[in-house]
Each structure stands twice: as structure tokens, then as C-alpha cells.
Coordinates of C-alpha atoms in Angstrom, one line a residue:
M1 CA 0.0 0.0 0.0
L2 CA 2.8 2.4 0.9
K3 CA 4.5 1.6 -2.3
I4 CA 1.4 2.5 -4.3
I5 CA 1.1 5.8 -2.4
K6 CA 4.7 6.7 -3.1
Y7 CA 4.3 5.8 -6.8
T8 CA 1.1 7.9 -7.1
L9 CA 2.7 10.9 -5.4
L10 CA 5.7 10.6 -7.6
L11 CA 3.5 10.5 -10.7
F12 CA 1.6 13.6 -9.4
L13 CA 4.7 15.6 -8.7
T14 CA 6.2 14.6 -12.1
A15 CA 3.0 15.7 -13.9
I16 CA 3.0 19.0 -12.0
G17 CA 6.7 19.5 -12.8
A18 CA 6.1 18.7 -16.5
I19 CA 3.3 21.2 -16.7
I20 CA 5.3 24.0 -15.1
T21 CA 8.3 23.2 -17.3
G22 CA 6.0 23.3 -20.3
F23 CA 4.7 26.8 -19.2
Y24 CA 8.3 28.2 -19.1
L25 CA 9.5 26.5 -22.3
S26 CA 6.5 27.7 -24.3
C27 CA 6.6 31.3 -23.1
P28 CA 7.1 33.7 -26.0
V29 CA 10.0 36.2 -26.0
Y30 CA 8.9 39.8 -26.2
R31 CA 10.7 42.8 -27.6
F32 CA 9.9 45.9 -25.6
D33 CA 9.9 49.5 -26.9
E34 CA 11.8 52.1 -25.0
P35 CA 9.4 54.2 -22.9
Q36 CA 8.3 57.6 -23.9
P37 CA 6.6 60.2 -21.7
F38 CA 3.1 61.4 -22.3
S39 CA 2.9 63.9 -25.2
G40 CA 0.4 65.6 -27.4
D41 CA -1.5 68.8 -27.8
S42 CA -4.6 67.7 -25.8
L43 CA -5.0 67.0 -22.1
Y44 CA -6.9 63.9 -20.9
N45 CA -9.0 64.6 -17.8
P46 CA -10.6 61.4 -16.4
Y47 CA -13.0 63.5 -14.4
K48 CA -14.4 65.5 -17.3
N49 CA -17.8 63.9 -17.3
T50 CA -18.3 63.2 -13.6
G51 CA -20.2 66.3 -12.6
R52 CA -23.6 64.7 -12.3
S53 CA -22.4 61.3 -11.1
Q54 CA -22.5 60.0 -7.5
W55 CA -19.4 58.6 -5.9
L56 CA -19.7 54.9 -5.1
A57 CA -17.3 53.2 -2.7
G58 CA -15.9 49.9 -3.9
N59 CA -13.5 47.2 -2.6
F60 CA -12.3 44.6 -5.1
Q61 CA -9.9 42.7 -2.9
V62 CA -11.0 40.5 -0.1
Q63 CA -10.7 36.7 0.3
S64 CA -13.2 34.2 1.4
R65 CA -13.1 30.5 2.3
V66 CA -12.2 28.6 -0.8
W67 CA -10.3 25.4 -1.9
M68 CA -11.4 23.7 1.4
G69 CA -9.8 26.4 3.5
I70 CA -6.3 25.9 2.2
T71 CA -5.8 29.6 1.2
N72 CA -5.7 32.6 3.5
G73 CA -9.3 33.8 4.0
R74 CA -10.8 30.7 5.5
K75 CA -12.6 32.5 8.3
N76 CA -14.6 34.7 5.9
S77 CA -17.9 33.7 4.5
P78 CA -19.3 35.7 1.5
E79 CA -22.4 36.7 3.6
A80 CA -20.2 38.0 6.4
I81 CA -18.0 39.9 3.9
W82 CA -21.1 41.5 2.4
N83 CA -22.6 42.4 5.8
E84 CA -19.4 43.9 7.2
Y85 CA -18.6 46.1 4.2
R86 CA -22.2 47.2 3.9
K87 CA -22.1 48.4 7.5
L88 CA -19.1 50.6 6.7
G89 CA -21.0 52.1 3.8
Y90 CA -19.4 50.4 0.8
D91 CA -21.5 50.1 -2.3
I92 CA -19.5 47.6 -4.5
I93 CA -18.2 44.6 -2.7
A94 CA -16.2 42.1 -4.8
I95 CA -14.7 38.9 -3.5
S96 CA -11.3 38.1 -5.1
D97 CA -10.6 34.5 -4.2
Y98 CA -7.4 32.9 -5.5
Q99 CA -8.0 31.2 -8.8
S100 CA -11.7 31.1 -8.3
M101 CA -14.7 33.3 -9.2
N102 CA -17.0 33.4 -6.2
R103 CA -20.6 33.7 -7.3
A104 CA -22.2 33.6 -3.8
L105 CA -23.2 37.2 -4.1
E106 CA -24.3 37.0 -7.8
D107 CA -27.8 38.2 -7.0
S108 CA -26.6 41.2 -5.1
A109 CA -26.7 44.7 -6.5
G110 CA -23.5 45.7 -8.2
Y111 CA -22.1 42.2 -8.4
I112 CA -19.1 41.9 -10.7
P113 CA -17.2 38.6 -11.2
V114 CA -13.7 39.1 -9.8
Y115 CA -10.8 36.8 -8.9
E116 CA -7.1 37.1 -8.0
H117 CA -4.9 35.4 -10.5
G118 CA -1.4 34.0 -9.6
Y119 CA 0.2 31.5 -7.4
G120 CA 3.9 32.3 -7.7
I121 CA 6.4 32.6 -4.9
H122 CA 7.0 36.3 -5.6
K123 CA 3.3 37.2 -5.5
T124 CA 3.1 38.4 -9.1
H125 CA -0.6 38.6 -9.0
Q126 CA -3.4 40.3 -10.9
V127 CA -6.9 41.3 -9.8
C128 CA -9.2 40.4 -12.7
I129 CA -12.4 42.3 -12.9
G130 CA -15.4 41.4 -15.1
S131 CA -14.0 37.9 -15.5
R132 CA -15.4 35.3 -17.8
K133 CA -12.9 32.5 -17.2
V134 CA -10.2 31.6 -14.8
L135 CA -6.7 31.4 -16.2
W136 CA -4.6 28.6 -14.7
R137 CA -1.3 29.3 -16.4
D138 CA 1.3 31.1 -14.4
Y139 CA 5.1 31.2 -13.8
P140 CA 5.2 30.1 -10.1
L141 CA 9.0 29.8 -9.7
G142 CA 9.7 33.4 -10.7
A143 CA 8.8 35.6 -13.7
G144 CA 10.9 37.7 -16.0
L145 CA 9.6 40.6 -18.1
S146 CA 8.4 38.4 -20.9
N147 CA 6.6 36.0 -18.5
K148 CA 4.8 38.9 -16.9
Q149 CA 3.8 40.4 -20.2
H150 CA 2.6 37.0 -21.5
I151 CA 0.2 36.6 -18.5
I152 CA -1.2 40.1 -19.0
D153 CA -1.8 39.3 -22.6
L154 CA -3.6 36.1 -21.8
L155 CA -5.7 37.7 -19.0
Q156 CA -6.8 40.5 -21.3
K157 CA -8.7 38.0 -23.4
E158 CA -11.0 36.8 -20.6
N159 CA -11.4 39.9 -18.4
E160 CA -12.8 43.3 -18.8
L161 CA -10.1 44.8 -16.6
V162 CA -6.7 43.5 -15.7
T163 CA -5.1 45.0 -12.6
L164 CA -1.5 44.6 -11.4
A165 CA -2.0 43.6 -7.8
H166 CA 0.1 45.0 -4.9
P167 CA 3.2 45.5 -7.2
D168 CA 5.5 46.2 -4.3
L169 CA 4.8 43.0 -2.4
R170 CA 7.7 40.6 -2.6
D171 CA 8.9 42.5 -5.6
G172 CA 6.1 41.0 -7.6
Y173 CA 6.7 43.7 -10.1
R174 CA 10.0 45.6 -9.9
V175 CA 9.8 49.3 -10.3
H176 CA 11.8 49.5 -13.5
E177 CA 9.6 46.9 -15.1
L178 CA 6.7 49.3 -15.1
K179 CA 8.5 51.3 -17.8
Y180 CA 7.9 48.4 -20.2
L181 CA 4.8 46.4 -19.3
S182 CA 1.6 47.2 -21.1
G183 CA -1.9 45.8 -21.8
Y184 CA -3.2 46.2 -18.2
H185 CA -5.8 48.7 -17.2
L186 CA -5.4 49.4 -13.5
M187 CA -2.7 49.3 -10.8
E188 CA -3.5 48.4 -7.2
V189 CA -1.5 51.4 -5.9
L190 CA -3.2 51.3 -2.5
N191 CA -3.3 47.8 -0.8
G192 CA -3.6 46.7 2.8
A193 CA -0.2 45.0 2.4
R194 CA 1.7 47.6 0.4
L195 CA 1.6 51.0 -1.2
S196 CA 3.1 51.1 -4.7
L197 CA 3.3 54.8 -5.5
A198 CA 6.8 54.5 -6.9
H199 CA 5.5 51.9 -9.3
W200 CA 2.6 54.1 -10.3
D201 CA 4.7 57.1 -11.0
T202 CA 7.2 55.0 -13.0
A203 CA 4.4 53.8 -15.3
L204 CA 3.0 57.3 -15.6
S205 CA 6.4 58.8 -16.3
A206 CA 6.9 56.3 -19.1
G207 CA 3.6 57.5 -20.7
Y208 CA 1.4 54.6 -19.7
P209 CA -2.2 55.5 -18.5
A210 CA -2.4 53.2 -15.5
F211 CA -5.4 54.1 -13.4
I212 CA -5.7 53.6 -9.6
L213 CA -7.3 50.8 -7.6
A214 CA -7.4 50.9 -3.8
N215 CA -8.3 47.8 -1.8
D216 CA -8.2 46.4 1.7
D217 CA -7.1 43.0 0.5
A218 CA -8.4 41.6 3.8
H219 CA -7.9 38.0 4.8
D220 CA -9.6 38.1 8.1
I221 CA -12.5 40.6 8.2
F222 CA -13.0 39.9 12.0
K223 CA -9.5 41.1 12.9
P224 CA -9.6 44.7 14.2
G225 CA -8.3 47.2 11.7
E226 CA -8.3 44.7 8.8
I227 CA -11.1 46.4 6.7
G228 CA -12.3 49.9 6.0
N229 CA -8.8 51.2 5.4
Y230 CA -9.0 51.6 1.6
A231 CA -11.7 52.3 -0.9
T232 CA -11.9 53.0 -4.6
M233 CA -14.4 55.8 -5.2
I234 CA -16.1 55.4 -8.6
A235 CA -18.1 58.0 -10.5
A236 CA -21.4 56.4 -11.7
H237 CA -25.1 56.9 -11.9
S238 CA -25.9 53.4 -10.8
L239 CA -24.5 50.1 -9.7
A240 CA -24.8 48.6 -13.2
P241 CA -21.6 46.5 -13.7
G242 CA -21.0 47.9 -17.2
E243 CA -21.0 51.5 -15.9
I244 CA -18.7 50.6 -13.0
I245 CA -16.2 48.9 -15.3
H246 CA -16.4 51.8 -17.8
S247 CA -15.6 54.3 -15.1
L248 CA -12.7 52.3 -13.9
K249 CA -11.4 51.8 -17.4
T250 CA -11.5 55.5 -18.2
G251 CA -10.1 56.7 -14.9
S252 CA -13.3 58.2 -13.4
A253 CA -12.3 57.0 -10.0
Y254 CA -9.9 57.8 -7.2
G255 CA -8.3 56.0 -4.3
V256 CA -8.8 56.6 -0.6
R257 CA -6.5 55.7 2.3
V258 CA -8.0 55.9 5.8
L259 CA -5.6 56.0 8.7
T260 CA -8.0 56.3 11.6
H261 CA -9.4 52.7 11.5
D262 CA -12.9 54.0 12.0
Q263 CA -15.4 51.1 12.1
S264 CA -18.6 53.0 12.8
N265 CA -21.6 52.4 10.6
G266 CA -21.5 54.2 7.3
F267 CA -18.2 56.0 8.0
I268 CA -17.0 55.7 4.4
R269 CA -19.8 58.0 3.3
R270 CA -18.6 60.7 5.8
L271 CA -15.1 60.9 4.4
P272 CA -14.1 64.0 2.4
R273 CA -14.9 63.7 -1.3
L274 CA -13.8 65.1 -4.6
V275 CA -16.2 67.7 -5.8
S276 CA -14.6 68.6 -9.1
C277 CA -11.5 68.3 -11.2
L278 CA -11.6 70.6 -14.1
L279 CA -9.4 72.0 -16.8
K280 CA -10.0 75.7 -17.6
K281 CA -7.8 76.6 -20.5
D282 CA -4.4 75.3 -19.4
T283 CA -5.1 75.3 -15.6
L284 CA -6.1 72.4 -13.5
W285 CA -8.6 73.1 -10.8
V286 CA -9.5 70.7 -8.0
S287 CA -12.0 71.1 -5.2
F288 CA -13.0 69.0 -2.3
S289 CA -16.0 68.8 0.1
D290 CA -13.8 69.6 3.1
T291 CA -10.8 71.8 3.8
A292 CA -7.6 69.8 3.2
H293 CA -4.6 69.9 5.4
E294 CA -2.5 69.7 2.2
I295 CA -3.1 69.4 -1.5
R296 CA -0.1 68.1 -3.5
F297 CA 0.3 68.3 -7.3
I298 CA 2.7 65.6 -8.4
G299 CA 4.3 65.2 -11.8
Q300 CA 7.0 63.4 -13.8
H301 CA 9.0 60.8 -11.8
G302 CA 6.9 61.6 -8.7
H303 CA 8.3 65.1 -8.2
I304 CA 6.1 67.4 -6.2
L305 CA 5.2 70.4 -8.4
C306 CA 3.1 72.5 -6.0
I307 CA 1.7 72.3 -2.5
E308 CA -1.3 74.2 -1.1
R309 CA -2.3 74.1 2.6
K310 CA -5.5 74.6 4.5
V311 CA -7.7 75.0 1.4
A312 CA -10.7 73.2 -0.1
F313 CA -9.7 74.0 -3.6
A314 CA -6.5 74.6 -5.5
A315 CA -5.3 75.3 -9.0
M316 CA -2.1 74.8 -11.0
P317 CA -1.2 75.9 -14.5
V318 CA -0.3 73.0 -16.8
A319 CA 2.9 74.2 -18.5
P320 CA 3.9 72.8 -21.9
E321 CA 6.7 70.7 -20.4
V322 CA 4.4 69.1 -17.9
T323 CA 3.6 65.5 -19.0
Y324 CA 1.1 64.6 -16.3
I325 CA -0.3 65.8 -13.0
R326 CA -1.9 63.7 -10.3
V327 CA -3.3 65.1 -7.1
E328 CA -3.1 63.9 -3.5
A329 CA -5.3 65.6 -0.9
E330 CA -4.6 64.9 2.8
F331 CA -7.2 65.8 5.4
D332 CA -7.0 66.4 9.2
N333 CA -9.2 63.3 9.8
K334 CA -6.3 61.3 8.4
A335 CA -7.9 60.5 5.1
I336 CA -5.8 60.8 1.9
L337 CA -7.4 61.0 -1.5
Y338 CA -5.3 59.9 -4.6
L339 CA -6.7 61.2 -7.9
N340 CA -6.0 59.7 -11.2
P341 CA -3.6 61.6 -13.5
V342 CA -4.4 64.4 -16.0
F343 CA -2.0 63.8 -18.8
R344 CA -1.0 64.8 -22.4
Y345 CA -2.3 62.8 -25.3
K346 CA -3.1 63.2 -29.0
G347 CA -6.8 63.5 -28.4
G348 CA -9.8 61.4 -29.3
E349 CA -10.7 58.1 -27.5
L350 CA -8.1 56.9 -25.0
T351 CA -6.4 53.7 -26.0
L352 CA -3.8 51.6 -24.2
P353 CA -0.4 51.9 -25.8
R354 CA 1.1 48.6 -26.9
R355 CA 4.8 48.4 -26.0
A356 CA 5.6 44.7 -26.4
T357 CA 5.7 42.5 -29.5
V358 CA 6.6 38.9 -29.8
D359 CA 10.0 38.3 -31.2
S360 CA 9.3 35.3 -33.4
G361 CA 13.0 34.5 -34.1
A362 CA 14.1 34.7 -30.5
T363 CA 11.1 32.7 -29.4
F364 CA 11.9 29.9 -31.9
W365 CA 15.5 29.6 -30.9
R366 CA 14.9 29.7 -27.2
R367 CA 12.2 27.0 -27.4
T368 CA 14.5 24.9 -29.6
V369 CA 17.5 25.2 -27.3
S370 CA 15.4 24.6 -24.3
L371 CA 13.8 21.4 -25.7
L372 CA 17.2 20.1 -26.8
S373 CA 18.7 20.8 -23.4
L374 CA 15.7 19.1 -21.7
G375 CA 16.1 16.1 -24.0
L376 CA 19.8 15.9 -23.2
L377 CA 19.1 16.1 -19.5
I378 CA 16.6 13.2 -19.8
L379 CA 19.1 11.1 -21.7
V380 CA 21.8 11.8 -19.1
L381 CA 19.5 10.9 -16.2
F382 CA 18.4 7.7 -18.0
Y383 CA 22.0 6.7 -18.7
A384 CA 23.0 7.4 -15.1
K385 CA 20.1 5.3 -13.8
R386 CA 21.0 2.5 -16.1
K387 CA 24.6 2.5 -15.1
F388 CA 23.6 2.6 -11.4
Q389 CA 21.3 -0.5 -11.9
L390 CA 24.1 -2.4 -13.7
N391 CA 26.6 -1.6 -11.0
G392 CA 24.1 -2.8 -8.4
K393 CA 23.8 -6.2 -10.1
N394 CA 27.6 -6.6 -10.2

């Protein structure tokens, strides 16, 4: 019996190893364009059409019990997640289980299918929003730039929105890689485990329109201080999934970080809010519902361009050399609002720039060399085993 168990386990591990090896060997090699900052005669303002919208609070990262409780989140039932977040005043509550779309709240208002993709040791994960199918392919032993781009490309086919999850966690995405990666829509800049502002500014400085997502990423909703720390405020007229996804995709949202750990009923609705973000000629005007302790205008490479203190509104001219401006507003109640960037572009409908193309020649040669090397390794192992058996008989 023990021999059968050992043999079965060996077969299982061999199969897993073969699959993972196949993933790596078949990954295409990409050629990446050198990054270019935002440019153009027009300015893209993601808040241009938000005047009559309401701000809806969303959280797209929280884990529930799944996979027989193996993953972190085993204490959280979907019903408990819904109830706790509704108490705090959240409108959109999405469960992002690992490699699984949780449909327990499918009949709830504002339900959007979401899951967290990735099972690698370096936490190179993606929050997939508006998902149709779970992707099982990944590079669990470590991922290079081509591996990461390949996963983004595959996820784009089966999801309305692809988000780079907690980029700073375990160097899941290195800062310099954000100069080159493309095809994703959002970046989880604010996360319960990590803040990734340097990653965000690197992508923006390289001319990539990555919009913000802010999530608790809670794994134990009953632990004090675990939830209600982050929210994505989304401009929408309703909870219709299509409208929510469109607003996120076009940047009509902003992130909120709360440092007070307020757990009172409906507290998220009492936080300071963005009133308007307008372009008047070549000047950016922002106004908020409360007086801010500090309003920061941030530009290329994360440099602070201007600071205004003890005001509810502020303005800054957008000089010709300014490629993008994003705004942070910090309030005395310890809430910080992170607005999406206003940036230069060529006008018309916003499209995601494509920076990576498959290098067919390099892909062919790498796969060929890899397969030959693998074949040689198998022959060497087979020969060594045969020699060991013959020596044993002698």
C-alpha cells in the first residue's frame, strides 16, 4: 500500500513538474519598446464627465473560504463579507478569491465577477475584474519581463479589466519593469499589504495611463483594523456593472486611504470627497468637500510640483513641459485621496499603448535550445540510472 502511495505521489509531482516546465518553455520572448513620456496637444481629464455622477465606494480585494480552506481567508464567508462592508458604507463589494470566481453574491446589486490570478512565490498577482474564465497558467517559480507580459496578454482575453495587484509586495513587479509592461488597465496602488506609489509614477512617467485601484485585500474581516482602510471611489449613476467597469477603465475614480481605523456604521460615506477636477484653458482646478490639510500636485518621476495648505480647492497651470499631473489631498481626519492623473495625449478616444511585441525568431531559438537541453538532461539521467542499476547487479 505504501509503495502505491509513493508511486502515485511521484506521478503527481512529475506531472506538475512537467506542466510547469511546459509553461516556461513555451513562453514567447517579447521585444519591448523604449518608454516615452506622455505627449500631445490635448489633455486627458478622467473627471471631465463626472459632474452629475455619484461617488460609489468599492473594494475589489477580499478573500473568502475557498479550496477547502487551504488559502488565506478561510474565516470569511461571502455573507459575512457583504454584511461587514455594507455596515461601513461600501456600495460595491467584490470577492477576489485565489484562482476562483466566487458567485455567492451573484444576485446582489453591483455584483461583478472578480478573482485574483497568480500562485507564484513572488506574489506576481493580478486582480481580474469582469471575469469570464479563470486562467490557470502562471510562472510560479519566478517571472521575467516576458513572463509577466505574457500573463497580462492572456488575461486580457478573458477579463474586462486587468489590474496589477500589490506590485511592491515581494517585488512581484519591480519598479523598473513598469517602464515596459503594457496591456493592463489598472494598478493596485493602495493595498492593505503595500503602497506602490513609486511603481505608479514610474508607469505614468513612461507614458502609460495606469489608473488607480485601492483595496483592503483583507484575509480576516473579523480582525480589528483589517477592513475599511482603503476604498476606490467610482463615479457612476448606478450600480450597473457595465457602468462601473467603464468608469474604472476611463479613470473616473480615485483611491482613498484611511488611517483612523474608523469602524462606525457608514463611516466611508462621511469621508471628504472630490467635488470637481476641471481643466480651464491650461489650468487644472480641483475642489473637495472639506478643507484639506495639504493638497499636493505631483508630476513626472513623482516630483512634487506644488503644495497648497489649509484650502478646499487649488489650481495649478499645466505648463507645456508638464507631461502629467496627479493630485493627493490629505485631510486632518487622516484620510488621503489619490486622484488619477491628468496627462497629455493626442486627443480622441483613449487607447492603451502597446509596447511589447513577440520576437518570433528569439522565441523559436529559445524554445529549440530549451527542448534540446531538456532532451539531453533526460538522456543523461536515463544513462546514469541504467549505469547505477548495472553496477548494483555486479
